[in-house]
Short mmCIF file of C-alpha atoms in Angstrom, two decimals:
data_model
loop_
_atom_site.label_atom_id
_atom_site.label_comp_id
_atom_site.label_asym_id
_atom_site.label_seq_id
_atom_site.Cartn_x
_atom_site.Cartn_y
_atom_site.Cartn_z
CA MET A 1482 0.00 0.00 0.00
CA THR A 1483 1.40 3.38 -1.00
CA PRO A 1484 1.50 5.47 2.20
CA LEU A 1485 -0.02 8.92 2.43
CA PRO A 1486 2.86 11.36 1.82
CA PRO A 1487 4.61 13.28 4.60
CA GLY A 1488 2.93 16.54 5.54
CA PHE A 1489 -0.62 15.26 5.23
CA ARG A 1490 -2.77 15.33 8.33
CA ILE A 1491 -5.96 13.36 8.85
CA ALA A 1492 -9.32 14.18 10.44
CA LEU A 1493 -11.45 11.32 11.72
CA ASP A 1494 -14.88 11.08 10.11
CA ARG A 1495 -17.63 12.39 12.36
CA ASP A 1496 -19.17 8.90 12.59
CA THR A 1497 -15.92 7.15 13.51
CA ARG A 1498 -15.91 5.86 17.08
CA GLN A 1499 -12.96 4.60 19.12
CA LEU A 1500 -14.52 1.66 20.96
CA THR A 1501 -11.36 0.73 22.89
CA ALA A 1502 -7.71 1.64 22.71
CA ASP A 1503 -7.25 -0.79 19.84
CA LEU A 1504 -10.67 -0.70 18.10
CA LEU A 1505 -12.11 1.85 15.68
CA PHE A 1506 -15.62 1.63 14.24
CA GLY A 1507 -16.97 3.52 11.24
CA GLY A 1508 -16.15 3.99 7.60
CA SER A 1509 -18.08 3.28 4.43
CA PRO A 1510 -18.89 0.42 4.14
CA ALA A 1511 -19.00 0.07 7.93
CA ARG A 1512 -16.16 -1.83 9.54
CA VAL A 1513 -14.32 -2.52 12.78
CA LEU A 1514 -10.59 -1.88 12.60
CA ARG A 1515 -8.34 -3.50 15.17
CA LEU A 1516 -5.00 -1.76 15.67
CA THR A 1517 -1.84 -3.54 16.72
CA ALA A 1518 0.42 -1.88 19.28
CA ALA A 1519 2.36 -0.28 16.44
CA GLY A 1520 -0.88 0.88 14.85
CA GLN A 1521 -2.03 2.47 18.12
CA ALA A 1522 1.26 4.33 18.39
CA ALA A 1523 0.90 5.58 14.82
CA LEU A 1524 -2.67 6.76 15.53
CA ARG A 1525 -1.45 8.76 18.54
CA GLU A 1526 1.19 10.38 16.35
CA LEU A 1527 -1.42 11.29 13.73
CA ALA A 1528 -3.65 12.82 16.39
CA ASP A 1529 -0.88 15.32 17.24
CA GLY A 1530 0.71 16.01 13.87
CA PRO A 1531 1.12 15.19 10.20
CA VAL A 1532 2.42 12.07 8.53
CA SER A 1533 6.11 11.93 9.29
CA SER A 1534 7.11 8.29 8.86
CA ALA A 1535 6.32 5.17 6.89
CA ALA A 1536 4.26 3.88 9.82
CA THR A 1537 2.02 6.94 10.10
CA GLY A 1538 1.76 7.18 6.31
CA ALA A 1539 0.60 3.58 6.00
CA LEU A 1540 -2.03 3.97 8.73
CA ALA A 1541 -3.21 7.29 7.33
CA ARG A 1542 -3.69 5.68 3.92
CA HIS A 1543 -5.65 2.80 5.39
CA LEU A 1544 -7.91 5.10 7.43
CA THR A 1545 -8.63 7.45 4.55
CA ASP A 1546 -9.22 4.62 2.09
CA ALA A 1547 -11.72 3.03 4.49
CA GLY A 1548 -13.60 6.28 5.12
CA LEU A 1549 -12.66 6.25 8.79
CA ALA A 1550 -10.72 9.49 8.28
CA HIS A 1551 -10.16 12.14 5.61
CA PRO A 1552 -6.86 13.60 4.36
CA LEU A 1553 -5.92 17.20 5.04
CA PRO A 1554 -3.25 18.15 2.49
CA PRO A 1555 -0.29 20.34 3.45
CA GLU A 1556 -0.13 23.96 2.38
CA PRO A 1557 1.34 23.98 -1.15
CA ASP A 1558 4.68 25.71 -1.62
CA ARG A 1559 3.77 27.08 -5.05
CA ALA A 1560 0.72 28.08 -7.05
CA ALA A 1561 -1.21 25.28 -8.74
CA ASP A 1562 -0.47 24.80 -12.43
CA VAL A 1563 -4.01 24.30 -13.73
CA THR A 1564 -5.90 24.84 -16.98
CA VAL A 1565 -9.63 25.45 -16.63
CA VAL A 1566 -11.82 23.86 -19.32
CA VAL A 1567 -15.40 25.05 -19.91
CA PRO A 1568 -17.50 23.08 -22.43
CA ALA A 1569 -20.31 25.21 -23.87
CA LEU A 1570 -23.36 24.57 -26.03
CA GLY A 1571 -25.12 27.87 -26.62
CA ARG A 1572 -26.25 29.87 -23.57
CA PRO A 1573 -23.77 32.75 -23.83
CA GLY A 1574 -25.29 34.45 -20.77
CA PRO A 1575 -24.47 31.68 -18.27
CA LEU A 1576 -21.08 31.25 -19.96
CA ALA A 1577 -20.29 34.92 -19.34
CA ARG A 1578 -21.19 34.57 -15.65
CA CYS A 1579 -19.03 31.45 -15.39
CA LEU A 1580 -15.98 33.08 -16.99
CA ALA A 1581 -16.40 36.19 -14.84
CA GLY A 1582 -16.34 33.97 -11.74
CA LEU A 1583 -13.23 32.15 -12.92
CA GLY A 1584 -11.25 35.36 -13.32
CA ALA A 1585 -7.74 35.40 -14.75
CA ARG A 1586 -5.80 33.41 -12.15
CA HIS A 1587 -5.52 30.34 -14.41
CA PRO A 1588 -5.65 29.93 -18.21
CA VAL A 1589 -9.18 29.16 -19.42
CA LEU A 1590 -10.14 27.12 -22.49
CA VAL A 1591 -13.72 27.25 -23.79
CA VAL A 1592 -14.81 24.37 -26.01
CA ASP A 1593 -17.74 25.37 -28.22
CA ASP A 1594 -19.49 22.05 -28.77
CA GLY A 1595 -21.31 22.89 -31.98
CA SER A 1596 -23.34 25.89 -30.82
CA GLU A 1597 -25.85 27.27 -33.34
CA ASP A 1598 -24.49 30.78 -32.77
CA PRO A 1599 -20.71 30.34 -32.59
CA ALA A 1600 -20.11 34.08 -32.87
CA ALA A 1601 -21.88 34.68 -29.54
CA ILE A 1602 -19.74 32.08 -27.78
CA ALA A 1603 -16.57 33.43 -29.40
CA GLY A 1604 -17.47 36.96 -28.30
CA VAL A 1605 -17.95 35.91 -24.68
CA ALA A 1606 -14.70 33.95 -24.65
CA ALA A 1607 -12.74 36.86 -26.15
CA ALA A 1608 -14.26 39.35 -23.71
CA HIS A 1609 -12.92 37.31 -20.78
CA GLY A 1610 -9.53 36.44 -22.26
CA ALA A 1611 -10.31 32.75 -22.72
CA GLU A 1612 -8.88 30.57 -25.48
CA LEU A 1613 -11.55 29.09 -27.75
CA VAL A 1614 -11.72 25.71 -29.49
CA ARG A 1615 -14.64 25.09 -31.84
CA ARG A 1616 -16.24 21.72 -32.57
CA ASP A 1617 -18.34 21.87 -35.71
CA VAL A 1618 -20.52 18.93 -34.67
CA ASN A 1619 -22.05 18.58 -31.23
CA GLY A 1620 -20.63 15.53 -29.47
CA GLY A 1621 -21.81 16.00 -25.91
CA PRO A 1622 -19.97 17.05 -22.76
CA GLY A 1623 -17.62 14.06 -22.71
CA ALA A 1624 -16.48 14.59 -26.30
CA ALA A 1625 -16.02 18.33 -25.67
CA ARG A 1626 -13.81 17.68 -22.64
CA ASN A 1627 -11.78 15.13 -24.58
CA THR A 1628 -11.23 17.69 -27.34
CA ALA A 1629 -9.83 20.08 -24.75
CA LEU A 1630 -7.16 17.61 -23.63
CA ASP A 1631 -5.23 18.09 -26.88
CA HIS A 1632 -4.90 21.79 -26.02
CA VAL A 1633 -4.06 21.51 -22.30
CA PRO A 1634 -0.34 21.78 -21.41
CA THR A 1635 -0.71 21.50 -17.62
CA GLU A 1636 -0.78 18.38 -15.48
CA LEU A 1637 -4.01 19.44 -13.73
CA VAL A 1638 -7.26 20.18 -15.55
CA ALA A 1639 -10.25 21.84 -13.88
CA PHE A 1640 -13.49 21.03 -15.71
CA VAL A 1641 -16.30 23.50 -15.08
CA ASP A 1642 -19.71 23.50 -16.75
CA SER A 1643 -20.84 26.77 -18.28
CA ASP A 1644 -23.83 27.01 -15.91
CA CYS A 1645 -21.52 27.03 -12.86
CA VAL A 1646 -20.33 30.11 -10.99
CA PRO A 1647 -17.06 29.36 -9.17
CA ALA A 1648 -15.88 31.53 -6.29
CA PRO A 1649 -12.41 33.10 -6.48
CA GLY A 1650 -9.67 30.77 -5.27
CA TRP A 1651 -11.74 27.60 -5.61
CA VAL A 1652 -9.04 25.64 -7.49
CA GLU A 1653 -6.14 25.94 -5.03
CA PRO A 1654 -7.53 23.94 -2.07
CA LEU A 1655 -8.65 21.19 -4.44
CA ALA A 1656 -5.30 21.13 -6.25
CA ALA A 1657 -3.50 20.69 -2.90
CA HIS A 1658 -4.87 17.13 -2.70
CA PHE A 1659 -2.74 16.17 -5.70
CA ALA A 1660 0.33 16.15 -3.46
CA ASP A 1661 -0.88 12.58 -2.97
CA PRO A 1662 0.35 10.73 -6.09
CA LEU A 1663 -2.62 8.36 -6.01
CA VAL A 1664 -5.22 11.12 -6.26
CA ALA A 1665 -6.66 11.36 -9.77
CA ALA A 1666 -9.65 13.67 -9.23
CA VAL A 1667 -11.10 15.97 -6.57
CA ALA A 1668 -14.60 17.45 -6.61
CA PRO A 1669 -15.98 20.42 -4.68
CA ARG A 1670 -19.50 20.68 -3.34
CA VAL A 1671 -21.90 21.85 -6.07
CA CYS A 1672 -24.44 24.17 -4.47
CA PRO A 1673 -27.68 25.07 -6.27
CA LEU A 1674 -28.31 28.60 -7.50
CA ALA A 1675 -32.07 28.52 -8.01
CA ALA A 1676 -34.78 31.04 -8.75
CA ASP A 1677 -37.36 31.87 -6.09
CA THR A 1678 -39.97 29.58 -7.61
CA ALA A 1679 -41.52 26.46 -6.12
CA ALA A 1680 -39.23 24.33 -8.30
CA GLY A 1681 -36.26 26.47 -7.34
CA ARG A 1682 -36.97 26.25 -3.61
CA TYR A 1683 -37.29 22.47 -3.85
CA THR A 1684 -34.02 22.25 -5.79
CA ARG A 1685 -32.21 24.32 -3.18
CA ALA A 1686 -33.21 21.70 -0.62
CA ALA A 1687 -32.79 18.55 -2.70
CA SER A 1688 -30.46 19.14 -5.64
CA SER A 1689 -29.18 15.87 -7.07
CA LEU A 1690 -25.81 17.55 -7.72
CA ASP A 1691 -25.31 18.64 -4.10
CA LEU A 1692 -23.74 15.69 -2.29
CA GLY A 1693 -23.74 17.29 1.14
CA ASP A 1694 -21.19 18.60 3.59
CA ARG A 1695 -19.28 15.43 4.46
CA PRO A 1696 -15.88 14.75 2.85
CA ALA A 1697 -15.40 11.31 1.40
CA ARG A 1698 -13.39 8.95 -0.70
CA VAL A 1699 -15.49 8.41 -3.82
CA ALA A 1700 -16.03 4.76 -4.79
CA PRO A 1701 -18.88 2.42 -5.76
CA GLY A 1702 -20.71 0.94 -2.79
CA THR A 1703 -19.76 3.74 -0.40
CA ARG A 1704 -21.68 6.69 1.03
CA THR A 1705 -20.43 8.87 -1.85
CA SER A 1706 -20.37 6.62 -4.88
CA TYR A 1707 -19.85 9.29 -7.55
CA VAL A 1708 -19.23 13.01 -8.09
CA PRO A 1709 -20.50 15.14 -10.97
CA THR A 1710 -18.18 16.83 -13.44
CA ALA A 1711 -20.10 20.07 -13.14
CA ALA A 1712 -16.88 21.04 -11.35
CA LEU A 1713 -13.98 18.60 -11.10
CA VAL A 1714 -10.18 18.92 -10.94
CA VAL A 1715 -8.40 15.98 -12.61
CA ARG A 1716 -4.83 14.78 -13.03
CA ARG A 1717 -4.38 14.83 -16.81
CA SER A 1718 -2.06 11.80 -16.95
CA ALA A 1719 -4.53 9.67 -14.97
CA LEU A 1720 -7.40 10.83 -17.17
CA VAL A 1721 -5.52 9.88 -20.33
CA GLU A 1722 -4.45 6.54 -18.85
CA ALA A 1723 -8.08 5.72 -18.01
CA GLY A 1724 -9.18 6.47 -21.58
CA ALA A 1725 -10.67 9.91 -20.86
CA PHE A 1726 -14.45 10.41 -21.10
CA ASP A 1727 -16.59 7.96 -23.03
CA PRO A 1728 -18.13 10.07 -25.82
CA ALA A 1729 -20.86 7.47 -26.30
CA LEU A 1730 -22.36 8.55 -22.96
CA ARG A 1731 -24.29 11.83 -23.20
CA VAL A 1732 -25.41 11.43 -19.57
CA GLY A 1733 -23.54 9.67 -16.78
CA GLU A 1734 -20.14 10.13 -18.40
CA ASP A 1735 -18.87 11.59 -15.13
CA VAL A 1736 -19.94 8.55 -13.09
CA ASP A 1737 -18.35 6.23 -15.65
CA LEU A 1738 -15.06 8.13 -15.49
CA VAL A 1739 -14.93 8.14 -11.69
CA TRP A 1740 -15.55 4.40 -11.53
CA ARG A 1741 -12.88 3.69 -14.14
CA LEU A 1742 -10.37 5.78 -12.22
CA HIS A 1743 -11.26 3.87 -9.07
CA ALA A 1744 -10.87 0.52 -10.87
CA ALA A 1745 -7.42 1.64 -12.06
CA GLY A 1746 -6.30 2.06 -8.45
CA TYR A 1747 -6.54 5.84 -8.20
CA ARG A 1748 -8.22 7.82 -5.43
CA VAL A 1749 -11.08 10.23 -6.08
CA ARG A 1750 -11.93 12.68 -3.29
CA TYR A 1751 -15.00 14.74 -2.47
CA ALA A 1752 -13.97 17.98 -0.72
CA PRO A 1753 -17.10 19.93 0.32
CA ASP A 1754 -15.09 22.63 2.09
CA VAL A 1755 -14.86 24.15 -1.42
CA THR A 1756 -18.16 25.14 -3.06
CA VAL A 1757 -19.13 26.00 -6.62
CA GLY A 1758 -22.53 27.47 -7.48
CA HIS A 1759 -24.65 25.83 -10.17
CA HIS A 1760 -27.67 27.38 -11.90
CA GLU A 1761 -30.68 25.10 -11.57
CA PRO A 1762 -33.87 24.75 -13.66
CA GLU A 1763 -36.56 27.29 -12.81
CA THR A 1764 -39.62 25.24 -13.79
CA TRP A 1765 -40.97 21.85 -12.82
CA ARG A 1766 -40.92 20.74 -16.45
CA ALA A 1767 -37.22 21.50 -16.80
CA LEU A 1768 -36.34 20.05 -13.40
CA LEU A 1769 -38.21 16.77 -13.86
CA GLY A 1770 -36.99 16.47 -17.45
CA ARG A 1771 -33.41 16.67 -16.22
CA ARG A 1772 -34.07 14.02 -13.58
CA ALA A 1773 -35.52 11.70 -16.22
CA ARG A 1774 -32.44 12.23 -18.40
CA TYR A 1775 -30.19 11.40 -15.46
CA GLY A 1776 -32.16 8.19 -14.99
CA THR A 1777 -31.49 7.04 -18.54
CA SER A 1778 -27.78 6.73 -17.70
CA ALA A 1779 -28.34 3.91 -15.19
CA ALA A 1780 -28.64 1.11 -17.75
CA PRO A 1781 -25.47 1.84 -19.77
CA LEU A 1782 -23.56 2.41 -16.54
CA ALA A 1783 -24.78 -0.91 -15.13
CA LYS A 1784 -23.63 -2.74 -18.26
CA ARG A 1785 -20.21 -1.07 -18.11
CA HIS A 1786 -19.78 -1.59 -14.36
CA PRO A 1787 -21.60 -4.77 -13.25
CA GLY A 1788 -22.58 -4.77 -9.59
CA ALA A 1789 -21.76 -1.10 -8.99
CA LEU A 1790 -25.26 0.32 -9.36
CA ALA A 1791 -27.59 -1.61 -7.06
CA PRO A 1792 -30.57 0.70 -6.38
CA LEU A 1793 -31.26 -0.90 -2.99
CA GLY A 1794 -29.11 -2.97 -0.65
CA LEU A 1795 -31.07 -5.30 1.62
CA HIS A 1796 -29.65 -6.88 4.77
CA PRO A 1797 -31.65 -10.07 5.43
CA TRP A 1798 -32.80 -9.53 9.03
CA PRO A 1799 -33.74 -5.82 8.77
CA ALA A 1800 -35.47 -6.57 5.45
CA LEU A 1801 -37.50 -9.35 7.10
CA THR A 1802 -38.43 -6.99 9.96
CA VAL A 1803 -39.61 -4.26 7.60
CA GLY A 1804 -41.52 -6.72 5.40
CA ALA A 1805 -43.31 -8.18 8.40
CA LEU A 1806 -44.25 -4.74 9.74
CA LEU A 1807 -45.66 -3.68 6.36
CA ALA A 1808 -47.62 -6.94 6.16
CA GLY A 1809 -49.10 -6.38 9.62
CA ARG A 1810 -47.27 -9.31 11.24
CA PRO A 1811 -45.88 -7.85 14.48
CA LEU A 1812 -44.73 -11.18 15.95
CA LEU A 1813 -42.78 -12.02 12.82
CA ALA A 1814 -41.32 -8.48 12.84
CA ALA A 1815 -40.26 -8.92 16.46
CA GLY A 1816 -38.64 -12.22 15.56
CA GLY A 1817 -36.81 -10.62 12.66
CA PHE A 1818 -35.54 -7.81 14.87
CA ALA A 1819 -34.44 -10.26 17.53
CA GLY A 1820 -32.62 -12.23 14.85
CA ALA A 1821 -30.88 -9.06 13.70
CA VAL A 1822 -29.77 -8.17 17.22
CA GLY A 1823 -28.74 -11.70 18.10
CA GLY A 1824 -26.82 -12.21 14.88
CA MET A 1825 -24.88 -9.00 15.30
CA VAL A 1826 -24.10 -9.72 18.96
CA ARG A 1827 -22.74 -13.15 18.04
CA THR A 1828 -20.65 -11.67 15.22
CA LEU A 1829 -19.17 -8.99 17.46
CA ARG A 1830 -18.38 -11.40 20.29
CA ALA A 1831 -16.73 -13.80 17.85
CA HIS A 1832 -14.34 -10.99 16.97
CA ASP A 1833 -13.91 -9.87 20.60
CA VAL A 1834 -15.67 -6.55 19.96
CA PRO A 1835 -17.91 -4.84 22.58
CA ALA A 1836 -21.61 -5.28 21.77
CA ASP A 1837 -22.83 -2.10 23.44
CA GLY A 1838 -25.39 -0.18 21.40
CA VAL A 1839 -26.39 -3.08 19.13
CA VAL A 1840 -30.13 -2.63 19.73
CA ARG A 1841 -30.00 1.02 18.72
CA ALA A 1842 -27.83 0.20 15.70
CA MET A 1843 -30.26 -2.47 14.50
CA ALA A 1844 -33.21 -0.12 15.02
CA THR A 1845 -31.40 2.40 12.83
CA ALA A 1846 -30.80 -0.33 10.23
CA VAL A 1847 -34.51 -1.19 10.18
CA HIS A 1848 -35.42 2.49 9.84
CA GLN A 1849 -32.98 2.96 6.96
CA THR A 1850 -34.28 -0.20 5.28
CA TRP A 1851 -37.84 1.13 5.51
CA LEU A 1852 -36.79 4.45 3.97
CA GLY A 1853 -34.81 2.67 1.26
CA CYS A 1854 -37.73 0.41 0.38
CA GLY A 1855 -40.04 3.41 0.21
CA ARG A 1856 -37.72 5.33 -2.08
CA TYR A 1857 -37.19 2.25 -4.24
CA GLY A 1858 -40.92 1.62 -4.53
CA THR A 1859 -41.65 5.23 -5.44
CA GLN A 1860 -38.95 5.36 -8.09
CA PHE A 1861 -39.63 2.04 -9.78
CA ALA A 1862 -43.15 0.93 -8.83
CA ALA A 1863 -45.15 4.11 -8.13
CA PRO A 1864 -48.20 2.96 -10.17
CA LEU A 1865 -48.30 -0.29 -8.18
CA LEU A 1866 -48.09 1.57 -4.86
CA ALA A 1867 -50.87 3.90 -5.99
CA ALA A 1868 -53.03 0.90 -6.96
CA LEU A 1869 -52.48 -0.68 -3.54
CA LEU A 1870 -53.96 2.40 -1.89
CA VAL A 1871 -57.32 1.70 -3.48
CA PRO A 1872 -58.45 -1.63 -1.91
CA ARG A 1873 -60.19 -1.59 1.43
CA GLY A 1874 -58.22 -2.11 4.57
CA TRP A 1875 -56.69 0.74 6.53
CA GLY A 1876 -53.73 -1.36 7.60
CA ARG A 1877 -52.63 -1.94 4.01
CA ARG A 1878 -53.29 1.66 3.09
CA ALA A 1879 -51.23 2.88 6.03
CA ALA A 1880 -48.35 0.56 5.10
CA VAL A 1881 -48.32 1.70 1.47
CA ALA A 1882 -48.72 5.35 2.47
CA SER A 1883 -45.73 5.02 4.79
CA LEU A 1884 -43.60 3.87 1.85
CA LEU A 1885 -44.71 6.77 -0.32
CA LEU A 1886 -44.67 9.51 2.29
CA GLY A 1887 -42.07 8.33 4.79
CA PRO A 1888 -38.87 9.17 2.86
CA PRO A 1889 -39.86 12.71 1.77
CA LEU A 1890 -41.34 13.62 5.15
CA THR A 1891 -38.22 12.34 6.90
CA ALA A 1892 -36.05 14.44 4.57
CA TRP A 1893 -38.27 17.49 5.13
CA ALA A 1894 -38.04 17.15 8.92
CA LYS A 1895 -34.25 16.87 8.67
CA THR A 1896 -33.61 19.83 6.34
CA ARG A 1897 -36.63 22.10 6.95
CA PRO A 1898 -36.50 23.59 3.43
CA GLY A 1899 -38.33 26.69 2.23
CA LEU A 1900 -41.38 24.63 1.27
CA ASP A 1901 -44.21 23.33 3.44
CA PRO A 1902 -44.23 19.55 3.99
CA VAL A 1903 -47.14 18.94 1.61
CA ARG A 1904 -45.54 20.64 -1.39
CA TYR A 1905 -42.11 19.26 -0.55
CA THR A 1906 -43.48 15.72 -0.35
CA ALA A 1907 -45.36 16.07 -3.64
CA ALA A 1908 -42.22 17.45 -5.31
CA ALA A 1909 -40.00 14.67 -3.93
CA ILE A 1910 -42.40 11.98 -5.15
CA ALA A 1911 -42.55 13.60 -8.61
CA ASP A 1912 -38.74 13.81 -8.58
CA ASP A 1913 -38.40 10.10 -7.79
CA VAL A 1914 -41.03 9.07 -10.34
CA ALA A 1915 -39.31 11.12 -13.07
CA TYR A 1916 -35.94 9.58 -12.28
CA GLY A 1917 -37.42 6.09 -12.15
CA GLY A 1918 -39.16 6.65 -15.47
CA GLY A 1919 -35.81 7.52 -17.00
CA VAL A 1920 -34.25 4.38 -15.51
CA TRP A 1921 -37.00 2.18 -16.95
CA ALA A 1922 -36.62 3.86 -20.35
CA GLY A 1923 -32.88 3.12 -20.26
CA CYS A 1924 -33.53 -0.49 -19.22
CA LEU A 1925 -35.84 -0.98 -22.19
CA ALA A 1926 -33.36 0.62 -24.60
CA HIS A 1927 -30.41 -1.45 -23.36
CA ARG A 1928 -32.34 -4.64 -22.56
CA THR A 1929 -31.24 -5.01 -18.96
CA LEU A 1930 -32.89 -5.06 -15.54
CA GLU A 1931 -29.65 -4.56 -13.64
CA PRO A 1932 -30.43 -0.94 -12.58
CA VAL A 1933 -33.71 -1.96 -10.89
CA ARG A 1934 -32.51 -5.20 -9.27
CA PRO A 1935 -31.96 -4.92 -5.48
CA ALA A 1936 -28.85 -6.47 -3.98
CA LEU A 1937 -28.79 -8.79 -0.98
CA VAL A 1938 -26.04 -7.74 1.44
CA ARG A 1939 -24.86 -10.70 3.49
CA ARG A 1940 -21.89 -9.00 5.15
CA PRO A 1941 -23.18 -6.06 7.20
CA LEU A 1942 -19.87 -5.36 8.94
CA ARG A 1943 -16.21 -5.81 7.97
CA PHE A 1944 -13.41 -6.67 10.37
CA THR A 1945 -9.77 -5.82 9.65
CA THR A 1946 -6.55 -5.68 11.62
CA LYS A 1947 -4.01 -2.98 10.92
CA GLY A 1948 -0.43 -2.78 12.09
CA THR A 1949 2.51 -0.86 10.70
CA ARG A 1950 5.92 -2.15 9.65
#
């Protein structure tokens, strides 16, 4: 394992817990890490200072790879050598706002991807001192970014969509992560810039591009499985080695690239301490249309990356508990929950790990399974759920209503957006239905059911031992 370089510090993830002197719990996927005596000594050193030895570097790498901690790069000793690339298709107004936000700190290359009015794009680029490359035929965002690579002399490339508005100095803290030779890409947090309409207020609370405020290693099957290329800094050599963007993908090309970089052994980081604004659709029609387009990418991505796109992960015992509760079988649900608790206690004791808090953890797992099933049902079987509300029987109606309404109401209570719960819930259901409709359309076009097939997770917790040599 390549250690994290000297000078890097680490910050434990906010969900990481030190159970004992030699046990850490957390990460994504969740795991228990047992530290040898040497590992404990290295952790104490990292708590007080940066990586300064092979031992601390090896442990820091393991912790940051597992999601138990996040890297804090050292202050760079020179300015980042970066070229900013902005693909554009029409919309000279947003392009002008984007280039004004970028300023003149780094060279900027605008790729006109076959705009109908090339003179307007050329005028905006010239007014802001940006170099311009023209594609006569529209090839999509991936093809436009690939075209730019032939004109980029720097090792780092910052891709920014024309509807983004970066803040001054946004590149430098992201570029600092590339002091780690394994880092291939780093993404900032993409924050919605939305009009004061009902659609805009919903988007500010639930933008699909905003991945939240928690830093993460980006990898399939983790809490942050992808990042968008609305704003992304990439190591050019790694991008070329991975084959650059797939021009055949008009949507989802960013997810495909991130997963290929991960498969090649590189690290991709999400760094939400840096934010970039992104203009969002102002109308419901535009917003839901975009969500449907995003959904169409699931099928080609699933065929390119088998097993990386499960829409729902089900752990057997929590799934049994939720199914029994929805079916009105409380005794079976109690048995399922007892099985979940008992199974986890036995697993922990077999690995000599304290079992404190298992009941609460399993209750959380059941709650998350219920929310996941509700979201899954709304996205991919909304007509069926609606039909099940019709027959008589308040118990069945309540169970189905909990699947439809539970996830959006839980999200509303957590975020308290600028919409009342009724309108927020209706918007969230429409959002999920639009996305699911796009997924089904992609499945039909590519003749696959992989994007709608749930996955059975048989290993709810990982156990590893880490020493240093």
